[in-house]
Amino acid sequence: MKFKDLLSGFVRLHILHHAAEHEVYGQWMIDELARHGYKLSPGTLYPMLHAMEQKGYLRSRKQRDGRTVRTLYRATALGKRALTLARTRLREFTGEVMKD
């Protein structure tokens, strides 16, 4: 992903946004992020999900479907508060950078 250092925050916000709405899993997030122009490999996304869980923004649970085990992630109360703050900051930022 070009400009990874700058855009990784947007990726995390996308994850929090969707995880606040419903449970998400890695491949679904990779596909969803690709729709928005972010090309992430599992080797990039999964450490990000794990780090967000360790920091308390996400919680996970395992779901078995036959022989397949999928890890589902959902935003925690802390993650939802962080998302609310990020939305406020994002509105301020976009208002500033979108001025003519």
PDB file of C-alpha atoms in Angstrom:
ATOM      1  CA  MET A   1       0.000   0.000   0.000  1.00  0.00           C
ATOM      2  CA  LYS A   2       1.499   3.318  -1.071  1.00  0.00           C
ATOM      3  CA  PHE A   3       1.877   5.883   1.720  1.00  0.00           C
ATOM      4  CA  LYS A   4       1.204   3.119   4.248  1.00  0.00           C
ATOM      5  CA  ASP A   5       2.527   5.207   7.124  1.00  0.00           C
ATOM      6  CA  LEU A   6      -0.024   7.964   6.456  1.00  0.00           C
ATOM      7  CA  LEU A   7      -3.018   5.843   5.479  1.00  0.00           C
ATOM      8  CA  SER A   8      -2.837   3.174   8.168  1.00  0.00           C
ATOM      9  CA  GLY A   9      -4.891   5.386  10.482  1.00  0.00           C
ATOM     10  CA  PHE A  10      -7.695   5.486   7.911  1.00  0.00           C
ATOM     11  CA  VAL A  11      -7.584   1.706   7.655  1.00  0.00           C
ATOM     12  CA  ARG A  12      -7.950   1.399  11.423  1.00  0.00           C
ATOM     13  CA  LEU A  13     -10.897   3.810  11.357  1.00  0.00           C
ATOM     14  CA  HIS A  14     -12.550   1.760   8.599  1.00  0.00           C
ATOM     15  CA  ILE A  15     -12.121  -1.343  10.740  1.00  0.00           C
ATOM     16  CA  LEU A  16     -13.601   0.361  13.807  1.00  0.00           C
ATOM     17  CA  HIS A  17     -16.481   1.779  11.770  1.00  0.00           C
ATOM     18  CA  HIS A  18     -17.520  -1.601  10.412  1.00  0.00           C
ATOM     19  CA  ALA A  19     -16.816  -3.465  13.653  1.00  0.00           C
ATOM     20  CA  ALA A  20     -19.092  -1.000  15.459  1.00  0.00           C
ATOM     21  CA  GLU A  21     -21.895  -1.853  13.015  1.00  0.00           C
ATOM     22  CA  HIS A  22     -21.486  -5.643  12.938  1.00  0.00           C
ATOM     23  CA  GLU A  23     -18.976  -8.427  13.440  1.00  0.00           C
ATOM     24  CA  VAL A  24     -16.243  -8.498  10.813  1.00  0.00           C
ATOM     25  CA  TYR A  25     -13.592 -11.014   9.851  1.00  0.00           C
ATOM     26  CA  GLY A  26     -10.258 -10.608   8.134  1.00  0.00           C
ATOM     27  CA  GLN A  27     -11.053 -11.550   4.536  1.00  0.00           C
ATOM     28  CA  TRP A  28     -14.253  -9.518   4.600  1.00  0.00           C
ATOM     29  CA  MET A  29     -12.244  -6.488   5.780  1.00  0.00           C
ATOM     30  CA  ILE A  30      -9.602  -7.050   3.087  1.00  0.00           C
ATOM     31  CA  ASP A  31     -12.344  -7.112   0.437  1.00  0.00           C
ATOM     32  CA  GLU A  32     -14.144  -4.091   1.923  1.00  0.00           C
ATOM     33  CA  LEU A  33     -10.954  -2.054   2.156  1.00  0.00           C
ATOM     34  CA  ALA A  34     -10.090  -2.982  -1.443  1.00  0.00           C
ATOM     35  CA  ARG A  35     -13.413  -1.424  -2.524  1.00  0.00           C
ATOM     36  CA  HIS A  36     -12.055   1.824  -1.078  1.00  0.00           C
ATOM     37  CA  GLY A  37      -8.672   1.552  -2.764  1.00  0.00           C
ATOM     38  CA  TYR A  38      -6.683  -0.010   0.088  1.00  0.00           C
ATOM     39  CA  LYS A  39      -4.808  -3.155  -0.898  1.00  0.00           C
ATOM     40  CA  LEU A  40      -3.857  -5.035   2.232  1.00  0.00           C
ATOM     41  CA  SER A  41      -2.480  -8.525   2.561  1.00  0.00           C
ATOM     42  CA  PRO A  42      -3.451 -10.826   5.418  1.00  0.00           C
ATOM     43  CA  GLY A  43       0.092 -10.327   6.716  1.00  0.00           C
ATOM     44  CA  THR A  44      -0.673  -6.624   7.162  1.00  0.00           C
ATOM     45  CA  LEU A  45      -4.296  -6.782   8.290  1.00  0.00           C
ATOM     46  CA  TYR A  46      -4.185  -9.555  10.886  1.00  0.00           C
ATOM     47  CA  PRO A  47      -1.399  -7.990  12.994  1.00  0.00           C
ATOM     48  CA  MET A  48      -3.384  -4.732  12.856  1.00  0.00           C
ATOM     49  CA  LEU A  49      -6.545  -6.503  14.083  1.00  0.00           C
ATOM     50  CA  HIS A  50      -4.591  -8.239  16.850  1.00  0.00           C
ATOM     51  CA  ALA A  51      -2.982  -4.963  17.941  1.00  0.00           C
ATOM     52  CA  MET A  52      -6.369  -3.230  18.004  1.00  0.00           C
ATOM     53  CA  GLU A  53      -7.695  -6.062  20.149  1.00  0.00           C
ATOM     54  CA  GLN A  54      -4.719  -5.868  22.529  1.00  0.00           C
ATOM     55  CA  LYS A  55      -5.316  -2.122  22.925  1.00  0.00           C
ATOM     56  CA  GLY A  56      -8.952  -2.793  23.792  1.00  0.00           C
ATOM     57  CA  TYR A  57     -10.619  -1.356  20.665  1.00  0.00           C
ATOM     58  CA  LEU A  58     -11.855  -4.740  19.419  1.00  0.00           C
ATOM     59  CA  ARG A  59     -12.831  -8.062  20.929  1.00  0.00           C
ATOM     60  CA  SER A  60     -12.869 -11.336  19.056  1.00  0.00           C
ATOM     61  CA  ARG A  61     -14.597 -14.667  19.164  1.00  0.00           C
ATOM     62  CA  LYS A  62     -14.099 -17.864  17.201  1.00  0.00           C
ATOM     63  CA  GLN A  63     -16.871 -19.263  15.018  1.00  0.00           C
ATOM     64  CA  ARG A  64     -16.689 -22.777  13.636  1.00  0.00           C
ATOM     65  CA  ASP A  65     -18.404 -23.634  10.374  1.00  0.00           C
ATOM     66  CA  GLY A  66     -17.611 -27.250   9.623  1.00  0.00           C
ATOM     67  CA  ARG A  67     -13.842 -27.495   9.476  1.00  0.00           C
ATOM     68  CA  THR A  68     -13.422 -23.749   9.058  1.00  0.00           C
ATOM     69  CA  VAL A  69     -12.791 -21.594  12.119  1.00  0.00           C
ATOM     70  CA  ARG A  70     -13.262 -17.878  11.599  1.00  0.00           C
ATOM     71  CA  THR A  71     -12.264 -15.122  14.022  1.00  0.00           C
ATOM     72  CA  LEU A  72     -14.958 -12.467  14.252  1.00  0.00           C
ATOM     73  CA  TYR A  73     -14.172  -8.992  15.562  1.00  0.00           C
ATOM     74  CA  ARG A  74     -16.514  -6.461  17.134  1.00  0.00           C
ATOM     75  CA  ALA A  75     -15.834  -2.955  18.465  1.00  0.00           C
ATOM     76  CA  THR A  76     -15.720  -2.623  22.252  1.00  0.00           C
ATOM     77  CA  ALA A  77     -17.118   0.325  24.210  1.00  0.00           C
ATOM     78  CA  LEU A  78     -13.601   1.815  24.135  1.00  0.00           C
ATOM     79  CA  GLY A  79     -13.436   1.305  20.365  1.00  0.00           C
ATOM     80  CA  LYS A  80     -16.790   3.030  19.899  1.00  0.00           C
ATOM     81  CA  ARG A  81     -15.679   5.986  22.023  1.00  0.00           C
ATOM     82  CA  ALA A  82     -12.464   6.213  19.992  1.00  0.00           C
ATOM     83  CA  LEU A  83     -14.499   6.135  16.780  1.00  0.00           C
ATOM     84  CA  THR A  84     -16.736   8.964  18.040  1.00  0.00           C
ATOM     85  CA  LEU A  85     -13.673  11.069  18.841  1.00  0.00           C
ATOM     86  CA  ALA A  86     -12.099  10.230  15.467  1.00  0.00           C
ATOM     87  CA  ARG A  87     -15.282  11.321  13.657  1.00  0.00           C
ATOM     88  CA  THR A  88     -15.157  14.686  15.429  1.00  0.00           C
ATOM     89  CA  ARG A  89     -11.494  15.162  14.545  1.00  0.00           C
ATOM     90  CA  LEU A  90     -12.122  14.004  10.977  1.00  0.00           C
ATOM     91  CA  ARG A  91     -14.917  16.570  10.513  1.00  0.00           C
ATOM     92  CA  GLU A  92     -12.585  19.304  11.771  1.00  0.00           C
ATOM     93  CA  PHE A  93      -9.796  18.110   9.499  1.00  0.00           C
ATOM     94  CA  THR A  94     -11.916  17.764   6.361  1.00  0.00           C
ATOM     95  CA  GLY A  95     -13.463  21.180   6.985  1.00  0.00           C
ATOM     96  CA  GLU A  96      -9.997  22.662   7.071  1.00  0.00           C
ATOM     97  CA  VAL A  97      -8.410  20.862   4.119  1.00  0.00           C
ATOM     98  CA  MET A  98     -11.436  21.143   1.822  1.00  0.00           C
ATOM     99  CA  LYS A  99     -11.537  24.955   1.956  1.00  0.00           C
ATOM    100  CA  ASP A 100     -11.147  26.669  -1.408  1.00  0.00           C
TER     101      ASP A 100
END
